[in-house]
Every structure is written in C-alpha cells, then in structure tokens.
XYZ file of C-alpha atoms in Angstrom:
516
model
C -0.049 11.682 67.448
C -3.773 10.925 67.150
C -4.993 11.618 63.609
C -8.141 13.552 64.561
C -6.323 15.789 67.030
C -3.857 16.881 64.349
C -6.549 17.318 61.694
C -8.528 19.598 64.016
C -5.428 21.555 65.059
C -4.254 22.166 61.482
C -7.805 22.985 60.355
C -7.906 25.669 63.043
C -4.447 27.157 62.422
C -3.914 26.529 58.696
C -7.359 25.644 57.280
C -6.245 26.131 53.667
C -3.324 23.708 53.885
C -3.797 20.760 51.549
C -4.692 17.569 53.406
C -5.650 15.050 50.709
C -5.398 15.168 46.916
C -6.322 12.770 44.147
C -6.675 13.041 40.400
C -10.379 13.916 40.698
C -10.517 16.165 43.769
C -8.640 17.648 46.714
C -9.443 18.697 50.267
C -7.764 21.192 52.551
C -7.688 20.487 56.274
C -10.615 22.831 56.837
C -12.583 21.154 54.052
C -11.698 17.697 55.363
C -13.312 18.490 58.721
C -16.481 19.734 57.012
C -16.467 16.777 54.617
C -16.153 14.314 57.487
C -19.324 15.676 59.114
C -21.270 14.988 55.927
C -19.727 11.565 55.266
C -20.405 10.316 58.782
C -23.979 11.609 58.677
C -24.593 9.411 55.628
C -22.784 6.387 57.111
C -24.590 6.682 60.426
C -28.004 6.965 58.787
C -27.362 3.908 56.600
C -26.379 1.789 59.596
C -29.361 2.994 61.653
C -31.824 2.284 58.831
C -31.086 -1.460 58.856
C -33.936 -3.448 60.458
C -31.633 -6.389 61.227
C -28.052 -5.087 61.129
C -25.207 -7.602 60.997
C -23.582 -8.166 64.365
C -20.014 -6.783 64.252
C -17.172 -9.003 65.458
C -16.714 -8.870 69.257
C -13.298 -7.250 68.804
C -15.054 -4.066 67.594
C -16.809 -3.595 70.976
C -20.145 -3.380 69.180
C -19.161 -0.501 66.894
C -20.640 -0.833 63.365
C -18.128 -1.581 60.600
C -18.047 0.359 57.331
C -16.031 -1.130 54.462
C -14.904 0.601 51.276
C -14.285 -1.622 48.257
C -13.546 0.614 45.292
C -10.688 1.308 42.900
C -10.757 5.033 43.701
C -7.863 5.786 46.034
C -9.138 9.314 46.750
C -12.656 8.184 47.653
C -11.350 5.428 49.922
C -8.861 7.727 51.639
C -11.388 10.488 52.328
C -13.910 8.053 53.829
C -11.275 6.480 56.106
C -10.017 9.917 57.157
C -13.554 11.256 57.515
C -14.763 8.503 59.835
C -11.650 8.713 62.045
C -13.188 11.285 64.365
C -16.351 9.312 65.072
C -17.539 6.112 66.707
C -16.860 3.990 63.655
C -14.681 1.094 62.583
C -13.460 1.334 58.987
C -12.139 -1.350 56.661
C -10.845 -1.504 53.104
C -11.617 -4.563 50.989
C -9.627 -5.127 47.818
C -12.184 -5.470 44.983
C -9.757 -7.832 43.227
C -10.089 -10.478 45.937
C -12.018 -13.572 44.824
C -15.742 -12.977 45.207
C -16.264 -15.842 47.646
C -13.516 -14.466 49.883
C -15.032 -10.961 49.866
C -18.403 -12.411 50.838
C -16.843 -14.616 53.510
C -14.902 -11.761 55.122
C -17.898 -9.423 55.135
C -20.208 -12.002 56.706
C -17.679 -13.409 59.191
C -16.539 -10.061 60.572
C -20.037 -8.550 60.700
C -19.373 -5.647 58.346
C -22.646 -3.726 58.145
C -22.080 -1.263 55.305
C -20.122 -1.787 52.086
C -19.430 1.017 49.613
C -18.749 -0.715 46.292
C -19.437 -0.395 42.555
C -19.789 -4.169 42.220
C -23.346 -5.327 41.522
C -22.018 -8.895 41.548
C -20.840 -8.463 45.141
C -24.199 -7.000 46.198
C -26.068 -9.903 44.613
C -23.754 -12.488 46.187
C -24.157 -10.941 49.646
C -27.938 -10.899 49.300
C -27.943 -14.530 48.169
C -25.840 -15.429 51.222
C -28.422 -13.965 53.588
C -26.339 -10.950 54.639
C -28.554 -8.242 56.153
C -26.270 -5.244 55.682
C -26.295 -2.487 53.065
C -24.362 -2.098 49.823
C -24.230 1.375 48.275
C -22.261 2.610 45.283
C -19.932 5.625 45.550
C -22.273 7.516 43.213
C -25.262 6.766 45.440
C -23.205 7.744 48.478
C -22.351 11.081 46.826
C -26.048 11.713 46.151
C -26.858 11.192 49.813
C -23.988 13.508 50.793
C -25.448 16.202 48.527
C -28.816 15.776 50.232
C -27.206 16.217 53.669
C -25.463 19.396 52.529
C -28.652 20.753 50.977
C -30.672 20.024 54.107
C -27.962 21.401 56.390
C -27.974 18.277 58.562
C -24.328 17.193 58.930
C -23.084 15.246 61.924
C -21.523 17.077 64.900
C -17.846 17.959 64.498
C -15.339 15.097 64.808
C -13.686 14.619 68.182
C -10.620 12.909 69.599
C -11.720 9.412 70.581
C -10.751 7.204 73.524
C -7.395 5.444 73.112
C -8.822 1.942 73.607
C -11.555 2.353 70.993
C -11.297 0.162 67.855
C -10.343 2.247 64.831
C -9.566 0.118 61.761
C -10.144 -3.433 60.658
C -7.196 -4.514 58.531
C -6.208 -7.675 56.711
C -2.937 -9.595 56.376
C -1.210 -9.635 52.987
C -2.454 -13.083 51.965
C 0.962 -14.205 50.725
C 0.739 -17.627 52.358
C -3.031 -17.917 52.924
C -6.259 -15.975 52.588
C -6.016 -12.585 54.320
C -6.762 -12.647 58.057
C -8.678 -9.826 59.761
C -7.393 -7.922 62.800
C -8.269 -4.728 64.648
C -6.141 -1.691 65.350
C -7.197 0.449 68.280
C -6.591 4.167 68.214
C -3.770 3.841 70.733
C -2.075 1.145 68.658
C -2.162 3.439 65.631
C -0.835 6.315 67.715
C 2.031 4.101 68.857
C 2.696 3.148 65.234
C 2.766 6.794 64.155
C 5.241 7.513 66.957
C 7.636 4.957 65.453
C 7.227 5.978 61.814
C 7.447 9.702 62.532
C 10.732 9.093 64.361
C 12.315 7.200 61.471
C 10.437 7.615 58.160
C 10.022 11.415 58.174
C 6.310 12.114 57.595
C 6.937 15.693 58.679
C 4.467 18.576 59.043
C 3.587 20.266 55.714
C 5.638 17.711 53.738
C 3.919 16.610 50.516
C 3.851 12.801 50.258
C 2.807 10.780 47.211
C 1.303 7.364 48.028
C 0.203 5.750 44.749
C -1.721 2.489 44.682
C -4.849 0.945 46.188
C -5.648 2.154 49.701
C -6.567 -1.467 50.464
C -2.783 -2.027 50.664
C -1.695 -1.495 54.262
C 1.365 0.459 53.055
C -0.759 2.988 51.152
C -3.402 3.198 53.871
C -0.786 3.838 56.505
C 0.870 6.548 54.371
C -2.481 8.359 54.328
C -2.929 7.995 58.101
C 0.613 8.996 59.063
C 0.639 12.048 56.769
C -2.593 13.392 58.243
C -1.510 12.448 61.770
C 1.623 14.593 61.428
C 0.127 17.572 59.585
C 1.405 16.774 56.107
C -0.272 16.614 52.710
C -0.879 13.253 51.055
C -1.389 12.744 47.338
C -3.011 9.478 46.261
C -3.397 7.810 42.873
C -5.216 4.674 41.764
C -1.937 3.398 40.312
C 1.496 4.680 39.325
C 1.535 6.074 35.790
C 5.070 7.294 35.032
C 3.768 9.574 32.270
C 1.524 11.568 34.632
C 3.361 11.187 37.938
C 6.428 13.122 36.817
C 4.525 16.353 36.100
C 2.426 15.859 39.233
C 5.521 15.478 41.422
C 6.968 18.675 39.980
C 3.746 20.730 40.014
C 2.741 19.726 43.555
C 6.269 20.053 44.998
C 6.142 16.464 46.233
C 9.339 15.572 48.106
C 8.455 12.199 49.653
C 7.056 9.016 48.110
C 5.755 5.952 49.931
C 5.298 3.036 47.555
C 5.719 -0.683 46.962
C 8.996 -1.846 45.337
C 7.387 -2.240 41.881
C 6.486 1.457 41.902
C 9.995 2.441 43.009
C 11.331 0.470 40.039
C 8.933 2.189 37.615
C 9.799 5.575 39.103
C 13.517 4.965 38.632
C 12.955 4.130 34.958
C 10.738 7.187 34.458
C 13.319 9.411 36.157
C 15.950 8.040 33.794
C 13.930 9.356 30.853
C 12.831 12.695 32.376
C 15.142 13.448 35.334
C 14.161 17.124 35.649
C 10.630 16.217 36.754
C 11.898 14.110 39.639
C 14.806 16.138 41.001
C 12.699 17.623 43.787
C 12.335 14.213 45.438
C 14.155 13.957 48.728
C 12.987 10.634 50.183
C 11.553 7.377 48.899
C 10.094 4.987 51.469
C 9.230 1.460 50.426
C 7.830 -1.484 52.317
C 9.436 -4.870 52.375
C 13.092 -4.919 53.281
C 15.493 -6.743 50.917
C 14.654 -4.379 48.063
C 16.403 -5.827 44.980
C 19.888 -4.418 44.469
C 19.088 -3.647 40.833
C 16.368 -1.197 41.895
C 18.598 0.462 44.499
C 21.436 0.840 42.001
C 19.215 2.265 39.271
C 17.640 4.767 41.661
C 21.031 5.929 42.898
C 22.143 6.369 39.295
C 19.221 8.507 38.086
C 18.372 10.313 41.357
C 21.625 10.528 43.325
C 20.255 13.179 45.710
C 17.199 11.165 46.715
C 17.419 8.989 49.820
C 15.893 5.512 49.969
C 14.556 3.810 53.089
C 13.350 0.225 52.800
C 11.398 -0.569 55.938
C 10.352 -3.881 57.416
C 7.121 -4.320 59.292
C 3.979 -6.380 59.526
C 0.535 -4.818 59.391
C -0.494 -6.745 62.500
C 2.570 -5.625 64.472
C 3.652 -2.273 63.036
C 6.997 -0.860 61.950
C 9.990 -2.933 63.063
C 13.130 -1.581 61.370
C 14.675 -0.468 58.093
C 17.683 -0.700 55.804
C 19.283 2.322 54.127
C 22.554 1.227 52.550
C 24.342 -1.619 50.822
C 22.217 -4.384 49.353
C 19.465 -3.719 51.880
C 19.395 -7.217 53.306
C 20.499 -6.227 56.833
C 17.885 -4.381 58.878
C 18.442 -2.089 61.823
C 15.697 -2.755 64.364
C 14.254 0.427 65.866
C 15.226 1.216 69.458
C 11.663 0.988 70.750
C 11.120 -2.487 69.245
C 12.178 -5.812 70.729
C 13.285 -8.595 68.358
C 14.284 -12.226 68.994
C 14.879 -15.228 66.758
C 13.582 -18.407 68.394
C 13.811 -22.096 67.595
C 11.009 -24.636 67.462
C 11.258 -25.015 71.246
C 10.524 -21.307 71.738
C 14.021 -20.536 73.033
C 16.260 -17.773 71.575
C 18.798 -19.016 69.010
C 22.490 -18.074 68.825
C 23.632 -15.359 66.420
C 23.476 -16.418 62.781
C 20.975 -19.264 63.125
C 17.712 -19.110 61.188
C 14.515 -19.329 63.224
C 11.151 -17.685 63.802
C 11.186 -13.944 64.404
C 9.322 -12.700 67.477
C 8.612 -9.006 68.047
C 7.576 -6.910 71.023
C 5.953 -3.628 69.960
C 3.393 -1.313 71.541
C 1.565 -0.967 68.207
C 0.875 -4.702 67.922
C -2.762 -5.789 67.527
C -4.183 -7.963 70.277
C -4.992 -10.836 67.907
C -6.953 -11.878 64.847
C -10.683 -11.364 64.503
C -12.743 -14.301 65.702
C -13.767 -16.649 62.926
C -11.304 -15.458 60.290
C -8.424 -17.742 61.315
C -7.203 -20.090 64.024
C -3.725 -18.529 63.954
C -2.368 -16.921 67.114
C -0.607 -13.560 66.879
C 0.698 -13.024 70.417
C 2.144 -15.502 72.863
C 1.480 -15.464 76.627
C 4.585 -13.315 77.125
C 3.229 -10.507 74.943
C 5.662 -11.139 72.082
C 4.125 -11.589 68.634
C 5.010 -13.402 65.407
C 3.489 -13.567 61.929
C 5.740 -16.510 61.085
C 8.600 -14.538 59.498
C 11.922 -16.353 59.533
C 15.266 -14.642 59.988
C 18.651 -14.483 61.660
C 20.284 -11.874 63.897
C 24.009 -11.135 63.687
C 25.745 -8.302 65.487
C 22.409 -6.763 66.385
C 21.253 -6.596 62.756
C 18.327 -8.588 61.380
C 18.248 -10.465 58.079
C 14.955 -11.884 56.857
C 14.716 -15.406 55.479
C 11.019 -15.425 54.515
C 8.061 -17.144 56.147
C 8.025 -20.648 57.632
C 7.180 -22.020 54.191
C 10.195 -20.195 52.762
C 12.720 -22.395 54.583
C 13.897 -25.658 53.035
C 15.674 -28.390 54.979
C 18.122 -30.055 52.619
C 20.698 -32.506 53.889
C 20.181 -31.179 57.430
C 20.838 -27.555 56.398
C 18.303 -24.750 56.696
C 18.107 -22.891 53.388
C 16.319 -19.545 53.009
C 14.531 -19.651 49.661
C 14.257 -15.827 49.431
C 18.043 -15.707 49.867
C 18.375 -17.996 46.847
C 16.118 -15.674 44.850
C 18.150 -12.607 45.825
C 21.256 -14.203 44.409
C 19.606 -14.333 40.984
C 18.470 -10.695 40.977
C 21.761 -9.763 39.329
C 21.650 -12.562 36.748
C 21.559 -11.025 33.242
C 18.474 -11.621 31.085
C 16.529 -13.250 33.898
C 13.022 -12.157 34.851
C 11.031 -13.054 37.965
C 12.118 -16.241 39.707
C 10.815 -18.257 42.637
C 12.900 -20.738 44.650
C 11.015 -23.809 45.865
C 11.735 -26.987 47.811
C 11.000 -30.337 46.170
C 10.933 -33.658 48.063
C 14.038 -35.851 47.790
C 14.533 -39.355 49.225
C 18.145 -38.851 50.292
C 18.303 -35.151 51.281
C 14.755 -34.625 52.497
C 14.301 -31.858 49.954
C 16.234 -30.104 47.222
C 16.190 -26.506 46.067
C 14.804 -25.690 42.631
C 14.389 -22.376 40.825
C 11.236 -21.631 38.821
C 11.731 -18.908 36.192
C 8.859 -16.906 34.716
C 9.102 -16.534 30.941
C 5.726 -15.211 29.816
C 4.404 -17.353 26.973
C 7.783 -18.581 25.748
C 7.859 -22.012 27.382
C 5.393 -23.473 24.903
C 7.884 -23.070 22.063
C 11.072 -24.249 23.691
C 13.644 -22.156 25.530
C 12.941 -18.453 25.805
C 15.875 -16.696 24.129
C 16.234 -14.295 27.085
C 16.764 -17.051 29.670
C 20.360 -18.177 30.315
C 21.109 -21.875 29.971
C 21.456 -24.229 32.936
C 25.249 -24.042 32.958
C 25.179 -20.237 33.174
C 22.569 -20.335 35.928
C 24.627 -22.823 37.961
C 27.800 -20.765 37.530
C 25.991 -17.636 38.694
C 24.617 -19.412 41.772
C 27.890 -21.102 42.748
C 29.694 -17.765 42.712
C 27.229 -16.241 45.162
C 25.745 -18.981 47.355
C 26.884 -21.626 49.799
C 26.770 -25.102 48.204
C 23.564 -26.164 49.984
C 21.794 -23.023 48.652
C 22.618 -23.698 44.981
C 19.505 -24.924 43.096
C 19.783 -28.481 41.812
C 17.013 -28.044 39.253
C 15.717 -25.218 37.069
C 12.250 -24.911 35.561
C 10.555 -22.523 33.159
C 6.909 -21.544 33.552
C 4.649 -19.113 31.700
C 3.394 -17.225 34.749
C 4.169 -17.521 38.428
C 1.061 -17.581 40.660
C 0.543 -14.375 42.616
C -1.696 -12.773 45.190
C -3.946 -9.921 44.034
C -1.254 -7.606 45.399
C 1.363 -9.111 43.093
C 3.308 -11.231 45.603
C 4.412 -14.634 44.371
C 2.659 -17.605 46.000
C 5.453 -20.085 46.677
C 3.180 -22.948 47.721
C 1.174 -22.751 44.507
C 4.352 -22.496 42.417
C 5.592 -25.700 44.065
C 2.301 -27.429 43.279
C 2.518 -26.422 39.616
C 6.001 -27.913 39.278
C 5.056 -31.045 41.230
C 2.116 -31.520 38.839
C 4.372 -31.310 35.809
C 3.364 -27.832 34.624
C 6.887 -26.509 34.237
C 9.608 -27.122 31.650
C 12.783 -28.489 33.212
C 16.126 -27.239 31.930
C-alpha cells in the first residue's frame, strides 16, 4: 500500500483517527494532511531560496534532499510523513554520528536542507564549503506559523509515481561507516506488502515505536503504520516508568522495538504487569534474540506474542522466528534465499556461506560516492555480506563476513559462540573474536565487558576461566570453544549500540584487555 494513498483515504473517511503521537504533540489523519501542506511549503521555499543549491546524488533523479537530524522522534516522524506526498527525498541523520561523518554524508550525497539543533554541524558544513541550508526545528516552526498565518500552504499531497525516489537511508554501520542508498516508492510499497502479511501492522491498530527515527526499524514502523491505516506512537527513548501508563492509556497493543527495549519492557512488566497486559504483539528486529529475553517476556507477559524478524534495510524484510531459541528463521514465501560459497555457487545444506536474497523491495544499489560496495549481482540477487546456513528450508544466521573465523580448517560463527554464553550466570555483554595463530590460522577468544572492574583485578561477577570453559564445552562443538578469555572495561560500539567486533579485536591485539 502506498503511504500517501492510505493517509488521504483515512483522512477522508475517518479524519479524527489518530495518525501520529509523541510526548509533545499528536496529529489525526486529517491534521496530518493539513500539516504536510504547511511543512512542504516551508521545505520547498528553503530549497528554492538557495542561490547555489547542492547537486543531489544522481540516484535521486534531481529531486532535492531534505535531512532531519534531531533527537525529537515526533518532529522527525511528522516531517518524513509530511513530505511523502510531494516531490521530495527525505533522509534521517543520527545526530550522534561523528561530526566528520555527518559532514561527509551531507556533502557527498548532495543533501540540500538539514533540520538540526546543532550549531557545530552548521559551522562545520559552512567551513567545508557546503552551499545548502541548516535550520533549527524552532526556526522551522516559526516559518510554519508564518505560512499558516498567510494562508499559503502547498497544494494537497498526491500519490506519486512508483519509480520516484522516496527516502535516502543508511546502513547500520556495524562493520563500517554507514552507506547511503535510495528507496523508491515502489520498493517501499513492496516492503509494506511483506510486513503487512507477516508482522500485523493492521488498520486502526495502535503501535508504539520508541527510539530514534534515524534507526531504520523505527522509521519503518512509522511508515508501515501509516501505510496500513494504523496509529503510531513514537518516543525519543524507552522510559519504563512512563511507557507503562502510556501503553495502558493509549490502548497500545503492538510494539516495534530493538532487542534492548524488549528487554527493558520485560523487566518493567515484571514490576507492574497490569499496565502491560493489553499488549498483544511485540516485533523486534534482528533475529537470534537472546533466549534470556524471550524467556523473561514469556514469564511476565504470557499472552503477548513475540516476532523476531530478520531483514536488511537495503533489501527489506526477509523472514522471522517465533518460537524456541529464535535462531532458526522461516524465510517468507515471496523472498528467495541462497547460501553461496566464495565461488558464487550454492552450498549444500548446513554449510556456512554468504547469504544472497532476491526481493522486490531491494534497493538498486548504494549512492555514488558513499562506498565502493556492490549490493546486487548481475543476476538480480543481493547481499549485504551476512553469513548463514540453510537446513531443511530454515535459515540460521552466522554474522557478517568478519564474524566467521577459520580455525584448524573449520568455519566458526562468532555470533554462535556468543549465543552460547547468553545463559552463563553472572556474565554481562561478551564479544567473540578471532586471533591469529601460527598452527591453526586463528583461534577463538571471548572478550567480556566488565565496566570499570578490570583495573582492580577480577570483577566479582565474572565466572572464572574453568567455569567459562565448562559452560562452553557443554554447549558448543570443540572448534567453537574459546581458547582464551579476556576482560575489558567497555566493548566498542556503534552509535546504535551494536558491538564493533573489528575494533574489539584491535583492542585485545594491542594489549588493552586482561587475560584470564
């Protein structure tokens, strides 16, 4: 379903139905249509006022790019939704990205307008010779008020051509700096067709999607809810003390959130179960959700269903897991999946290789100048470098290419090693790495995060080496069992909280960990 078509239809039939809600404001479908006319009028005038506008990346077909870089989830969501019915390409830039990367992305992709509170970003862009416009949300609101007062909004939004560029998105940045890519309107419609068939963003359902809208998971929850006639509630972050009452008061039955939020929700529900009993469905991104989170959720909210989906922002939704430990994924019927070896040929069942996907929602490729990586092959199949195995038609992920260690001729999935330690008592976050070894090629090591405890000897909460080995040997094949264990204060992470394995390996190689 195209997002604008549904917004216009619901605004006509049920104009008072809630479309978008945040902590500071809310919009019905009728109000969202009116709001979009004002927002686009401001955006369009800002682009047109530039004497030397930046040239947008060729993948945008010459359409000006507007980026939102703010911590306000509601503001970001309403701008993205508001521009959807116009000739505009929207982007969200995480304000927590390093400054030089924000500047580089904006200049390389030809973003022409940035809505941001950061004076530092504006100064850095000016110093870099960028000719676009930076405006704060407060200044943007002032201009919107002027448009309303003058009675000069833009024409009503319309359903756009399927091939027209819609959003500029960015990869997660787990293994490298985020890469830019474009989603056309048809690609997003194809993606909504898959998610609406499996993840239940149903008409009039109230969905909570807490977290930055710069996360593709949160952004997509906003898009899919509006595209299917639902109501979406956003929040800058997940505060268990305020979310419980909000879920109850707003009759929220569906939550789309990252695993860390699902964990926090389960703990909050354990303390105040009555506020969460109306929840019917929790949808989380990233298959292989830790068993501890699944078990805790089932304990405190036995009536709530959990779907852990797997997908890539560049490709779209691929499959999900709903039972057991969540490590085996059912690939959706409309999606093709193959595991291939280094020679590009399909591998037998059970062998680890590179996962290739065929999906209608897949982007055509990455934006020129942001990376040399190729997304699609000549045959139309695409890969983001995920590793996995297929057995009996089910898919099990093994991480990215850098998540596979070759030790003694065996392929070892480092994420699989980490999963084995999720049930280890008194153990916090851990990252499996591969270290060079003269005889085996590499060996597996486990790096354990301890906070600030490593400076004063063993952290009392961390099991000893013997206990760690016993735990691993009971759950892993011999070649998967770590040969070394290290303690470190903090594991390196992306701004989104994902552990950077390459950087963790470098820290240990440089002697910045305490070996057990």
